[in-house]
Coordinates of C-alpha atoms in Angstrom, one line a residue:
Chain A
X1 CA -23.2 -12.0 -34.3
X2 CA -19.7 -12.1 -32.5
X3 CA -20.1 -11.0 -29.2
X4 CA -16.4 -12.2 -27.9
X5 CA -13.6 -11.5 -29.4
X6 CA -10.4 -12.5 -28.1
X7 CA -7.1 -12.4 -29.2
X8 CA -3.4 -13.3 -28.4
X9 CA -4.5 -12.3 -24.9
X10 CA -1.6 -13.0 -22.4
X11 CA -1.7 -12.1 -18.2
X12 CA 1.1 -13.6 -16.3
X13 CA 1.6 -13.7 -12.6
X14 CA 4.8 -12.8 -10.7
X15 CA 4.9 -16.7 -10.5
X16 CA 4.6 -17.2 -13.9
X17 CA 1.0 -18.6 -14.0
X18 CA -1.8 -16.9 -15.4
X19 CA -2.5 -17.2 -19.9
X20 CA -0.8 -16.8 -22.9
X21 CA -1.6 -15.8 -26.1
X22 CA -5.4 -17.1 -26.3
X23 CA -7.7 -16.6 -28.7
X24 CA -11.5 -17.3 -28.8
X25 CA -14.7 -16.1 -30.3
X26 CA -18.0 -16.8 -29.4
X27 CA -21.5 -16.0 -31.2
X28 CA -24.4 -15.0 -30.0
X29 CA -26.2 -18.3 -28.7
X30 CA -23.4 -20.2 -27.9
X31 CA -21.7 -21.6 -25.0
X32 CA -18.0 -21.5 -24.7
X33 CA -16.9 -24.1 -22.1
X34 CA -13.3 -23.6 -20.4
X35 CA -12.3 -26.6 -19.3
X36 CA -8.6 -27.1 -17.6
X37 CA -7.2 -28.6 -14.1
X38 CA -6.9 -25.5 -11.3
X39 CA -4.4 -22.8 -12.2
X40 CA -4.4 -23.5 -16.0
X41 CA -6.2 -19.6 -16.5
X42 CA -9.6 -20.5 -16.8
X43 CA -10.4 -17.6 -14.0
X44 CA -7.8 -15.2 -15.4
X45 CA -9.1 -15.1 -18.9
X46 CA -12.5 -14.7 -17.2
X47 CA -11.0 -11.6 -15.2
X48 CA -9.5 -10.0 -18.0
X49 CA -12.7 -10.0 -19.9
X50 CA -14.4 -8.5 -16.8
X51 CA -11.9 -6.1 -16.2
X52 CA -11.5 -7.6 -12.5
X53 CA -7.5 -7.6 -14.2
X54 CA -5.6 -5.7 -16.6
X55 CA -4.1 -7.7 -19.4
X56 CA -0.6 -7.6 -20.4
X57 CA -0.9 -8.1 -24.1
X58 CA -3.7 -8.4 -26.6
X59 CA -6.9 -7.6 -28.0
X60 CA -10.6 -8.2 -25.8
X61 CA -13.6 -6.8 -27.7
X62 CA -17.0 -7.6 -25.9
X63 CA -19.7 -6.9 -28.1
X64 CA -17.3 -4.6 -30.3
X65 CA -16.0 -2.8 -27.3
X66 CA -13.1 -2.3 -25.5
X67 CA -13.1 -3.5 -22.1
X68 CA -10.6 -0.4 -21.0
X69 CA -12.3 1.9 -22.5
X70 CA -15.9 1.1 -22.6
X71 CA -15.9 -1.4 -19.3
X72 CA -19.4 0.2 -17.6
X73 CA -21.0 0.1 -21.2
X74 CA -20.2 -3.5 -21.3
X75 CA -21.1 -4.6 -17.9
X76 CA -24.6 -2.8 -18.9
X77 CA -25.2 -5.9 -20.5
X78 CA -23.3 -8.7 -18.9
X79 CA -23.7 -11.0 -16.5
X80 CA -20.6 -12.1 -14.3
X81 CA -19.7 -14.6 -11.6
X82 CA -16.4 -14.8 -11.0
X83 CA -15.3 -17.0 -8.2
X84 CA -16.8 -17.7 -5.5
X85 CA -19.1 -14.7 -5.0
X86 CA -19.0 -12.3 -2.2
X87 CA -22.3 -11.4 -1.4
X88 CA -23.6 -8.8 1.6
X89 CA -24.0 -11.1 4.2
X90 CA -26.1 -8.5 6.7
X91 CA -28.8 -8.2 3.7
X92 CA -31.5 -10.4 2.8
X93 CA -31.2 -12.2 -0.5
X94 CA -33.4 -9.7 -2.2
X95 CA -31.6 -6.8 -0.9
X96 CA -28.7 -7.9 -2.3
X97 CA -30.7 -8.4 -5.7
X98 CA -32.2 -4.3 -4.9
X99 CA -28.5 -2.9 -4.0
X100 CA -26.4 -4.3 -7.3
X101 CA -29.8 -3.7 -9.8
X102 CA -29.0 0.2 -8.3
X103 CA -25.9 0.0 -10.2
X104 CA -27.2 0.1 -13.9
X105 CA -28.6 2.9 -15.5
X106 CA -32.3 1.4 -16.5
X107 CA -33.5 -1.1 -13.2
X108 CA -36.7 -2.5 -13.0
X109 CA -37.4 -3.6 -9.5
X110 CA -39.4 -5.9 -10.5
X111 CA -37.1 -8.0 -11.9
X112 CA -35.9 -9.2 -8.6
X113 CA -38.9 -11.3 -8.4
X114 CA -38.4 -12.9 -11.4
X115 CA -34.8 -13.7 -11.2
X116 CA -35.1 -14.8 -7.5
X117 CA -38.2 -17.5 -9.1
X118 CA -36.0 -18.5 -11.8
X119 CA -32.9 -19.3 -9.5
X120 CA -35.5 -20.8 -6.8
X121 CA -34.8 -18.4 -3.8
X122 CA -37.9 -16.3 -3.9
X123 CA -39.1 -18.1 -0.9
X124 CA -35.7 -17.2 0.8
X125 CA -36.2 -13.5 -0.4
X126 CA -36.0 -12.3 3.5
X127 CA -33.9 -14.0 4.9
X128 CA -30.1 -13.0 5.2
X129 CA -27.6 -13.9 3.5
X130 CA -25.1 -15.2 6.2
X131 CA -27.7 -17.7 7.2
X132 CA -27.8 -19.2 3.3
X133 CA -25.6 -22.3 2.3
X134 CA -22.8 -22.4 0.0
X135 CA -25.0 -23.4 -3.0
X136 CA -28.3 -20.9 -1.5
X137 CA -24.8 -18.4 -2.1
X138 CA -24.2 -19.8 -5.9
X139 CA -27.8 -19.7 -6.8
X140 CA -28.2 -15.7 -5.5
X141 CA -24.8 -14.8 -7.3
X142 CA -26.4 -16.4 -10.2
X143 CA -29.2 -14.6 -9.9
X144 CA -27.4 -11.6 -9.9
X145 CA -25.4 -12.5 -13.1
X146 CA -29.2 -12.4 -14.7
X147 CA -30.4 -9.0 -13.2
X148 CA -29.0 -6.9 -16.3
X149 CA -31.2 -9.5 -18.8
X150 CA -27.8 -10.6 -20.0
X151 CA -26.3 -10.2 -24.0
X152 CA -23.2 -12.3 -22.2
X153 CA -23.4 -14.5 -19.2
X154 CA -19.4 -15.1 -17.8
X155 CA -19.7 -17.7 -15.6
X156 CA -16.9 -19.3 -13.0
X157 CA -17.5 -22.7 -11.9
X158 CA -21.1 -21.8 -11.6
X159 CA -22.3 -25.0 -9.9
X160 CA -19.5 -25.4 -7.2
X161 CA -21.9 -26.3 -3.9
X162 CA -24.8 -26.9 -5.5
X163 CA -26.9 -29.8 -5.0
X164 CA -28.9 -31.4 -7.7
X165 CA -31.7 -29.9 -7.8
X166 CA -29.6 -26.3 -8.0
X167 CA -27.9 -28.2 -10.7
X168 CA -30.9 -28.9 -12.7
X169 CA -32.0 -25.4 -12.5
X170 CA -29.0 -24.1 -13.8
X171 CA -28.8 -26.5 -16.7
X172 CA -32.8 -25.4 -17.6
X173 CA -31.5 -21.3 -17.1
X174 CA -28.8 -21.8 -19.0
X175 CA -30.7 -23.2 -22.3
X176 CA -33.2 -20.7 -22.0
X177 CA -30.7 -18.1 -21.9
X178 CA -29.0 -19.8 -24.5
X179 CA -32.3 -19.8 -26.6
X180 CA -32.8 -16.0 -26.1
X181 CA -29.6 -15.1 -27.6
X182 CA -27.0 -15.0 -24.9
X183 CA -23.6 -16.0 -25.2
X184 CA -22.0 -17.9 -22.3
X185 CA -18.6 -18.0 -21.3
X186 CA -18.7 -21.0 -18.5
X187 CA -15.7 -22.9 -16.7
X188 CA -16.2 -26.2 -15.1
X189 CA -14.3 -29.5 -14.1
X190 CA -17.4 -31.1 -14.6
X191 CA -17.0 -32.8 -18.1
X192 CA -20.2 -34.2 -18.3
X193 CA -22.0 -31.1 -17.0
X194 CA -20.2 -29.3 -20.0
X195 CA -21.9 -32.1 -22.3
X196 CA -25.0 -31.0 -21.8
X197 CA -24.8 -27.3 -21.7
X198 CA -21.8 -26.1 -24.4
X199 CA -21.9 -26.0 -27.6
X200 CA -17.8 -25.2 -28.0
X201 CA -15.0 -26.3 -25.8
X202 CA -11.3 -25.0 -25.2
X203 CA -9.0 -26.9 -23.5
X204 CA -6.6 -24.7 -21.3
X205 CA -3.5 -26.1 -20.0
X206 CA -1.2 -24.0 -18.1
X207 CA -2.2 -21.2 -19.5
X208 CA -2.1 -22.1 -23.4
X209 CA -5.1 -23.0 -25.3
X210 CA -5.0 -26.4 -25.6
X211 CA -7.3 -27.0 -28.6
X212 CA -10.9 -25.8 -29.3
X213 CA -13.7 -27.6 -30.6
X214 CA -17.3 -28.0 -31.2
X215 CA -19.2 -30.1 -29.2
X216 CA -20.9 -32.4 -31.2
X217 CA -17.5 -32.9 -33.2
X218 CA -16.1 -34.2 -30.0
X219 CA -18.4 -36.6 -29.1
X220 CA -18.4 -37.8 -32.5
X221 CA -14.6 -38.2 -32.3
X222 CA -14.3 -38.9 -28.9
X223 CA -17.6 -40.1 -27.6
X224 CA -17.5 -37.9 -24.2
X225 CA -16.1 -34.7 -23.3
X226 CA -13.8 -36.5 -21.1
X227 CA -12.5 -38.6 -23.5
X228 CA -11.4 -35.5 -25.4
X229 CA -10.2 -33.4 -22.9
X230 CA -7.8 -36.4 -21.5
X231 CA -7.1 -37.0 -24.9
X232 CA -5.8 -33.0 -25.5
X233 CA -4.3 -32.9 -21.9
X234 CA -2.1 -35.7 -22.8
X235 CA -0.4 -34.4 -25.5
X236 CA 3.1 -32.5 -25.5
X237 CA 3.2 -29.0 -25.0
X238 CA 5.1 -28.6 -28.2
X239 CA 1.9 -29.7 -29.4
X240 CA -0.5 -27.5 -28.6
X241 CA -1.5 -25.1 -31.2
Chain B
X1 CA -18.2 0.8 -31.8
X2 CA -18.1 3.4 -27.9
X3 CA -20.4 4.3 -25.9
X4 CA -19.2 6.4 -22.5
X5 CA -21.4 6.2 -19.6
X6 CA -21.6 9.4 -17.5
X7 CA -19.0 9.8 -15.2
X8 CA -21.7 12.1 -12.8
X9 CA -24.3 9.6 -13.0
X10 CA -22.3 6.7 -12.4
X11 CA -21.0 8.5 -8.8
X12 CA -24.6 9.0 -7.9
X13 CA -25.3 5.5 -8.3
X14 CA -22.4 4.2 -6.3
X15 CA -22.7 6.9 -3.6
X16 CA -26.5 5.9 -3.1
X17 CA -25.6 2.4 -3.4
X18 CA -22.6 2.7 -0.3
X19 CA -24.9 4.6 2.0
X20 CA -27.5 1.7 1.7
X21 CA -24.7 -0.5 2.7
X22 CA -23.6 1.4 5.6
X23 CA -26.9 2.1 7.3
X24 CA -28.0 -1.4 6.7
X25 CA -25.0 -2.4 9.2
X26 CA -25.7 -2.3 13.1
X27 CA -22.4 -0.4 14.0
X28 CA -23.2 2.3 11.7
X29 CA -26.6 3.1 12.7
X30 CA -25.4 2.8 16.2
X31 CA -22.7 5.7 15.8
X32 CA -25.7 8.2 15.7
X33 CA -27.0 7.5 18.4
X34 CA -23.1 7.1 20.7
X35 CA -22.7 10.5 18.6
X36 CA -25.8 12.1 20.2
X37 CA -24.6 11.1 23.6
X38 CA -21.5 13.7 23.6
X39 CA -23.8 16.9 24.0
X40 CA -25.8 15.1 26.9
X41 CA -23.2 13.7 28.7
X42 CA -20.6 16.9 28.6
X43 CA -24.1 18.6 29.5
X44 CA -24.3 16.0 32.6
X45 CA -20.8 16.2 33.7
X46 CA -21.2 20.1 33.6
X47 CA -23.8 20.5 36.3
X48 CA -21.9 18.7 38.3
X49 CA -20.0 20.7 41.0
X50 CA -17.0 18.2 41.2
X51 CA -16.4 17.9 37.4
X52 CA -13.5 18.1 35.8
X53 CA -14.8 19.1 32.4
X54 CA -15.9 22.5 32.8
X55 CA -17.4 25.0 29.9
X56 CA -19.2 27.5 28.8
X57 CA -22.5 26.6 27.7
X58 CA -22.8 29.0 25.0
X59 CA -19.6 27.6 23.9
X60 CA -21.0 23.7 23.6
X61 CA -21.4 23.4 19.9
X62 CA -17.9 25.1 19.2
X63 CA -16.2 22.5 22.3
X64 CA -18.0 19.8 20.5
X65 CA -17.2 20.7 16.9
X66 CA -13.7 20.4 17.8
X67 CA -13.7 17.1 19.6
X68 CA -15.8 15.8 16.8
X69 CA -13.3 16.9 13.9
X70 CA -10.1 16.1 15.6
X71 CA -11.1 12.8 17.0
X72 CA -14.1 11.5 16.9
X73 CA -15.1 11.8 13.0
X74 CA -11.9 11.1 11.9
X75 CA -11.8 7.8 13.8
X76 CA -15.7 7.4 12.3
X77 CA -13.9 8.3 8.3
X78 CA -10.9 5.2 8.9
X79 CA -13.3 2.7 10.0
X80 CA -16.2 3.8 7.3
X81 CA -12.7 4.2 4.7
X82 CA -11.4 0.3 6.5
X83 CA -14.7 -1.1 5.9
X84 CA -15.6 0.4 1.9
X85 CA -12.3 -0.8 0.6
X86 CA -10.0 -3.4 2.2
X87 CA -12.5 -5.1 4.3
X88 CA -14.9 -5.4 0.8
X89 CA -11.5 -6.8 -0.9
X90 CA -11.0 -9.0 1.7
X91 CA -14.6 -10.5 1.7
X92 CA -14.7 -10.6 -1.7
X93 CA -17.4 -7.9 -2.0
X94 CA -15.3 -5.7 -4.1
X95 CA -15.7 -7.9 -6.8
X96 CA -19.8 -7.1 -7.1
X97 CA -19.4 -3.9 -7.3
X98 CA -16.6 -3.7 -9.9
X99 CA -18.9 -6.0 -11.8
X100 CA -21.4 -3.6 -12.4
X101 CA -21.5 -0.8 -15.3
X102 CA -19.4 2.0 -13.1
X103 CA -15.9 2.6 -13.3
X104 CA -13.3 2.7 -10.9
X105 CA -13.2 5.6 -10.7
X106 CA -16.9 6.2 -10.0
X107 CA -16.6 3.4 -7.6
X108 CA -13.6 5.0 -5.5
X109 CA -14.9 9.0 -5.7
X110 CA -18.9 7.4 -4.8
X111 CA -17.6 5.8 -1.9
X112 CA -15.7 8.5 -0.4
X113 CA -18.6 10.7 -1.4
X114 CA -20.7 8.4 1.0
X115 CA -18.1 8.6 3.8
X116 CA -18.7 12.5 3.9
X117 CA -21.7 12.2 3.4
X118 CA -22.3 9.9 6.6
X119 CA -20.1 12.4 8.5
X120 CA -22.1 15.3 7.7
X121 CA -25.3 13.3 9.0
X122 CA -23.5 13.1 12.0
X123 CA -22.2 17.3 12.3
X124 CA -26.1 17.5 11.7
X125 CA -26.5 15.5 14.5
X126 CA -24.3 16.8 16.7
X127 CA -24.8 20.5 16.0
X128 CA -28.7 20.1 16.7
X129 CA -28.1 18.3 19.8
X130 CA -25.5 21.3 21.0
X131 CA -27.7 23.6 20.6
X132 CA -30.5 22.0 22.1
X133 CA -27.8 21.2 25.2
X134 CA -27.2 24.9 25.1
X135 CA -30.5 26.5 25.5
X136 CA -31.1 23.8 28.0
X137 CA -28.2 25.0 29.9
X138 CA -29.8 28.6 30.3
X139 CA -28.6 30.1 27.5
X140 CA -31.1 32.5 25.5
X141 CA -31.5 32.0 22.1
X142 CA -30.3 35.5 21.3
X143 CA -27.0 35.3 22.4
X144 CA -26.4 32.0 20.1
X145 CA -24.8 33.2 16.5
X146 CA -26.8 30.8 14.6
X147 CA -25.0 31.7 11.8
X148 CA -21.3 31.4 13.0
X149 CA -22.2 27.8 14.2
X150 CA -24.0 26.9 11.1
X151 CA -20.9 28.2 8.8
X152 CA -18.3 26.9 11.7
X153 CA -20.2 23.1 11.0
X154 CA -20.3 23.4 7.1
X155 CA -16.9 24.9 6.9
X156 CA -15.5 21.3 9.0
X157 CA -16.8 19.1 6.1
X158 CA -13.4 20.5 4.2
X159 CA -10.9 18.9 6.7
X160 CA -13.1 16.0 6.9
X161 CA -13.4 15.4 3.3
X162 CA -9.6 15.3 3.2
X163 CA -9.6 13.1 6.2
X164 CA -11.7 11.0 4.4
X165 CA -9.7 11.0 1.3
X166 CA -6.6 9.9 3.3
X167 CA -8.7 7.5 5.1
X168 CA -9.8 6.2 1.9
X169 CA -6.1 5.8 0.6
X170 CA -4.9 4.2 3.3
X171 CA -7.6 1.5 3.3
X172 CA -6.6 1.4 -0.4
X173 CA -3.3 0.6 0.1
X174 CA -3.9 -2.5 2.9
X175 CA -5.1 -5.7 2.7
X176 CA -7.9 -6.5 5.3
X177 CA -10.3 -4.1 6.8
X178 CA -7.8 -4.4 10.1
X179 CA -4.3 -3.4 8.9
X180 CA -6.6 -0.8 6.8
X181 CA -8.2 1.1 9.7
X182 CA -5.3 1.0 11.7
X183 CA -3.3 2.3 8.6
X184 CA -5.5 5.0 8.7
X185 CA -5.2 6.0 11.9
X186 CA -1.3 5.6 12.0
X187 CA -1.5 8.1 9.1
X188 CA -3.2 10.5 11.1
X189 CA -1.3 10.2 14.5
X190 CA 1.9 10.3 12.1
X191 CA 0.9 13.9 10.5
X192 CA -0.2 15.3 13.8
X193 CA 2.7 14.0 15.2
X194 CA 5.0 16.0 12.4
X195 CA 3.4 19.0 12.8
X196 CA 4.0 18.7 16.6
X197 CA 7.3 18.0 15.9
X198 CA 8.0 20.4 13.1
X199 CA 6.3 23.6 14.3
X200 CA 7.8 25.7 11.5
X201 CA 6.6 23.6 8.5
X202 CA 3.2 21.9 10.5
X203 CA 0.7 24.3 8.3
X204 CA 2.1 22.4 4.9
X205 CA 0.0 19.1 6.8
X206 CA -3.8 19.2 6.4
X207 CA -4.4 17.5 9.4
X208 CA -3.6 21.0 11.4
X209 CA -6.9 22.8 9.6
X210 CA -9.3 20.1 11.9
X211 CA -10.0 24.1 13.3
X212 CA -10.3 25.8 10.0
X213 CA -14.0 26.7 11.6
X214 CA -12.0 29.3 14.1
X215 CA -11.0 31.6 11.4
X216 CA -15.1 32.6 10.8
X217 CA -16.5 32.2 14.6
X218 CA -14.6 35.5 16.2
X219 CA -15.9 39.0 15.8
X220 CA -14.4 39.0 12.1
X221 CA -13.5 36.3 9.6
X222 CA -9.8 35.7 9.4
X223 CA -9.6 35.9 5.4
X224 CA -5.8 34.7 4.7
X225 CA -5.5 32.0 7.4
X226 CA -8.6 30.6 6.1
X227 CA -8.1 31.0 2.4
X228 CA -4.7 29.2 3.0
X229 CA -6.5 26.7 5.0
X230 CA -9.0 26.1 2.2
X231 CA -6.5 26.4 -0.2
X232 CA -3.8 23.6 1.3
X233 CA -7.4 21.4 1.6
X234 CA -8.4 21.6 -1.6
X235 CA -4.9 21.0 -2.6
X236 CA -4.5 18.0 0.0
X237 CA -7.8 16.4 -1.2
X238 CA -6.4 16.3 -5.0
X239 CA -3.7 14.7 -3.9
X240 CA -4.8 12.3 -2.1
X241 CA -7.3 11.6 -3.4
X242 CA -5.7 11.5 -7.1
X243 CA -3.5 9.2 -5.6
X244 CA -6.4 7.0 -4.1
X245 CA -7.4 6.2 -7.8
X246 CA -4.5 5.4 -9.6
X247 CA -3.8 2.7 -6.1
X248 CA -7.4 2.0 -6.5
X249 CA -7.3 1.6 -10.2
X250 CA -4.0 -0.1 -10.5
X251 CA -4.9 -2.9 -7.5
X252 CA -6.0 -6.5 -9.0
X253 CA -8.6 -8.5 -7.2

């Protein structure tokens, strides 16, 4: 089952940043990794989809809707974290997790519990946020991503901060979201980290898709993710498909 | 494949959602309790023989009414209006919440629904406390009009829900919670100041129904003054207010 669909989409800045003309799909199960150096679009596809930004051209369908028309259906059932995550500072770590579960239409409380376990903050649950670390930050923002039991999980540099424990947790979530039947959107400069988690890579570069693969056929071909991305990343623009 | 989510629904969730968030902030609890010190200290300063404030005490929760929706409440709706939407942009809060399965424009009417909302806590607060002041002050129950003052408080929330919906565009329109509450505020002086200036056109500005509550509190209701007053509102909220969403709607974060 297809639950992204997108095509041709193009967003441009006034300063001429931003993406053109991509096109991806991803199944249900699968892990698209963005990979591409800062301001090559990664975030702005990841905005369009969320409708955190309007696109200029093309098509977005999200689990065969229309993120501007059908944007609160959508979120019903996705999980975002885009950027580095502003959370509530004067509210504990499980008030936050109370506060954004009041947003959807079916909320089980007691699904803080579980998400706050899965993301390792449950002993943390009181405390407030503005005393938390950067990667305490990542793991609650993750947790929030979770709270809607996730068809999509769209995920920005999800392990910026975190040490390697919070690392390893993330890697284990991710699989057994993965196994459940999610589909991941997840950007990262971390080439290795995106070994072990995709199961699809696109390259961006300046804002054109670079090339798109699947992950074992690049590290048959290349032998590491980084291989391949230096490998795409070196090639002409005229070259990129 | 379509499926809408209720736009009613949706504004419930939001408004409940921004009233947890503003009563889990210090300031905001704190504002009751400053608010509930008007009525004692007006009540203080008018025992004293040497006072400059002199009033009527059976006038109190009319004196305070109009201090509270000319100044003090709509200095309450800017910083409320600052914090909900440029100071959550500017934290990167914003970003949560338009996240979540609620539009826009659930998001922008829900959080202007909770500024009024808070603002009517605080009329409650205030009227209450008036009244209490008043009897205090020797004045028997009977000669209160418990309607009037009642009717005179509900009748308020109007201005203040178009305060609010101003507030709330301003706030819109700026980019930190700072520029937005002082945007705000600038708005207001700026619209009082026209209507000072331009005596002949100042009932077109909605800032100069603050005392819409006068029209009802005399020995009969003033019907045209104050179904222009409700009318120009009404028509002031839909404006701005319309205008708050396509801002609101339009802005990138």
């Amino acid at each position: 089952m297809t639950i992204v669909e997108i095509e041709n989409l193009t967003k441009k800045y006034a300063n001429r940043r931003g993406i053109e003309q991509l096109s991806v799909e991803v199944e249900a199960g699968q892990v698209l990794g963005l990979l591409g150096p800062n301001g090559s679009g990664k975030t702005t596809a990841m905005k369009a989809m969320t409708g955190l930004l309007t696109p200029d051209e093309g098509q977005i369908s999200l689990f065969g809707m229309n993120p501007s028309e059908d944007l609160p259906a959508i979120l019903e059932q996705t999980g975002c974290m885009i950027e580095m995550p502003g959370l509530y500072p004067y509210l504990t770590a499980e008030q936050n997790l109370r506060l954004t579960g009041s947003f959807y239409r079916k909320f089980d409380p007691a699904i803080v519990d579980v998400v706050l376990q899965q993301v390792g903050l449950l002993a943390y649950r009181k405390e407030k946020v503005r005393k938390f670390s950067v990667g305490m930050k990542q793991r609650l923002a993750l947790a929030i991503a979770l709270l809607p039991k996730p068809g999509l999980l769209i995920l920005d540099e999800p392990t910026n901060g975190m040490d390697i424990e919070g690392t390893a947790m993330f890697r284990e979530l991710l699989m057994q979201e993965r196994e459940r039947g999610c589909a991941v959107v997840l950007s990262s400069h971390l080439a290795h980290e995106m070994e072990q988690l995709c199961t699809h890579v696109a390259v961006l570069r300046e804002g054109i898709l670079a090339d798109t693969a699947a992950v074992p056929q690049v590290l048959h071909q290349y032998g590491s993710i980084e291989s391949y991305y230096l490998n795409v990343t070196k090639m002409d623009r005229r070259e990129v498909i | 494949m379509s499926r809408q989510v209720p736009l009613s629904g949706m504004i419930k969730r939001v408004t409940a959602a921004e009233l947890y968030k503003i009563f889990a902030q210090f300031k905001y609890r704190l504002i009751p309790f400053g608010m509930a010190l008007v009525p004692i200290i007006l009540l203080l300063l008018n025992q004293r023989s040497n006072s400059l404030i002199r009033f009527s005490p059976e006038n109190l929760p009319y004196t305070l009414l109009s201090i509270a929706a000319t100044i003090l409440l709509p200095l309450v709706a800017c910083m409320l209006a600052a914090d909900l939407f440029a100071g959550e942009r500017e934290r990167g809060e914003l970003k949560i919440s338009l996240t979540r399965p609620v539009s826009r424009t659930a998001l922008a009417i829900g959080k202007i629904t909770a500024i009024l909302t808070y603002l009517a806590g605080l009329l409650v607060i205030l009227m209450v406390l008036s009244l209490v002041v008043t009897i205090v002050s020797g004045v028997a129950i009977g000669q209160l009009n418990g309607l009037h003052i009642v009717g005179a408080y509900l009748l308020t929330l109007l201005p203040l829900a178009a305060v609010s919906a101003a507030a709330a565009l301003a706030s819109t329109l700026a980019r930190s919670a700072t520029s937005g509450f002082v945007l705000g505020i600038v708005l207001l002086v700026v619209l009082n100041g026209l209507a000072l200036a331009f005596p002949s056109i100042s009932s077109v500005f909605f800032t100069e129904y603050a005392g819409l509550y006068k029209n009802i509190v005399g020995a009969e209701v003033s019907w045209t003054p104050l179904l222009i007053g409700v009318g120009l509102l009404l028509g002031s909220m839909t404006v701005l207010t319309t205008t708050q969403l396509l801002v609101f709607d339009a802005k990138e974060v």
